[in-house]
């Protein structure tokens, strides 16, 4: 069953592109950042969608590149006093909520997410209030306040398992905010879900008809799709999954060519995982295209070298702060996810 909330938040404050640096400036900034990371006892944690040079810098400096669930775990467990989170705002907030005693910096505090912007807490909360009999499950791409209103937080790498678990307990669900991911999970689990109508401006752009045309030109290619994409695109997929799951699929599928419907930032780690394969971005052009993102998140792109350097030299305007009461509420729903994920990992190990 699907009941829909009103579609809101389709106008976003798009950021400008970061200023291009010369090769020499890049070298200089990288050297300064490396020194500052040591001096400040800081570690750089980057999302797969950030630009390749940011991911490479995280790797070179003992930091980490991963999906949002794993970034949260890495930041929580790493001994550094300061975390510098190269990603979008909700990732910085999650790190702060999990480790309130650490300084959490972001290269750009304005780096948001269309799902977060499209799910204001007051409206979402009123939607939930209309359905008090349902468990509230929200995607990690939300504000701390929305997480505090929820019973569960999920990321795309664990959403299916958590909804399956709730469904097996006979629970009905309110899902927010990504309508495409929500309806994918509803199709897969047959759980009783009602949806908030948010979407990701990157994944919503992939076009099924252009993808079919591309597949006709490359019949030997496998199609990998992140489930934030429209159903018509998901239906064409050989593998559907979160960022980490897509990298795994790229390794395990026998195809030498891959058409990938997610942010092109993922190609850096995907190419590392399977250097002998050819990767092509899925098309965003075609009928109805506006190409507002062209397969690269404009907010992830804000995480440039200069911004990282600025955050490390002067924390003001870069430090994440979450209201203590909101953080307390959000921690409950975040911890439910992390504990569930840890139990799942134990089960997998036990069965191995
Ligand atoms: P992951 O949870 O797979 O890292 O994805 C986050 C995201 O923003 C997807 O668009
Ligand atoms: Fe949000 Fe989409 Fe950007 Fe991910 S890619 S951060 S879901 S706008």
CSV table of C-alpha atoms and ligand atoms in Angstrom, one decimal, residues 47-49 66-69 71 88 90-91 113 115 139-141 154-157 200 202-203 226 228 241-244 262-263 297 300, ligand 1:
chain,number,residue,atom,x,y,z
A,47,UNK,CA,32.4,9.8,0.9
A,48,UNK,CA,32.6,7.8,-2.4
A,49,UNK,CA,30.9,10.7,-4.2
A,66,UNK,CA,33.3,4.8,2.1
A,67,UNK,CA,29.6,4.9,2.2
A,68,UNK,CA,27.6,6.8,4.8
A,69,UNK,CA,27.1,3.9,7.2
A,71,UNK,CA,31.9,6.6,7.5
A,88,UNK,CA,27.3,16.4,3.0
A,90,UNK,CA,24.0,14.9,7.5
A,91,UNK,CA,27.3,12.9,7.5
A,113,UNK,CA,21.4,17.0,0.2
A,115,UNK,CA,16.6,14.7,0.5
A,139,UNK,CA,17.0,7.4,5.6
A,140,UNK,CA,20.3,8.7,7.0
A,141,UNK,CA,20.1,11.6,4.4
A,154,UNK,CA,18.7,3.4,7.8
A,155,UNK,CA,21.2,3.8,5.1
A,156,UNK,CA,20.8,2.2,1.6
A,157,UNK,CA,23.2,-0.6,2.6
A,200,UNK,CA,17.7,12.8,-4.9
A,202,UNK,CA,21.4,13.1,-8.9
A,203,UNK,CA,19.6,9.7,-9.1
A,226,UNK,CA,21.5,2.8,-6.9
A,228,UNK,CA,17.5,6.2,-5.3
A,241,UNK,CA,22.4,-1.7,-4.3
A,242,UNK,CA,24.0,0.9,-2.1
A,243,UNK,CA,27.3,2.5,-3.1
A,244,UNK,CA,29.4,-0.3,-1.4
A,262,UNK,CA,24.9,6.6,-9.5
A,263,UNK,CA,27.2,9.6,-8.8
A,297,UNK,CA,26.1,15.7,-6.6
A,300,UNK,CA,29.6,16.6,-2.7
B,1,LIG,P1,25.3,5.7,0.8
B,1,LIG,O1,24.5,5.5,2.0
B,1,LIG,O2,25.3,4.5,-0.1
B,1,LIG,O3,26.7,6.2,1.1
B,1,LIG,O4,24.7,6.8,-0.1
B,1,LIG,C1,24.5,8.1,0.4
B,1,LIG,C2,24.0,9.0,-0.6
B,1,LIG,O5,24.0,10.2,-0.5
B,1,LIG,C3,23.4,8.4,-1.8
B,1,LIG,O6,23.1,9.3,-2.7
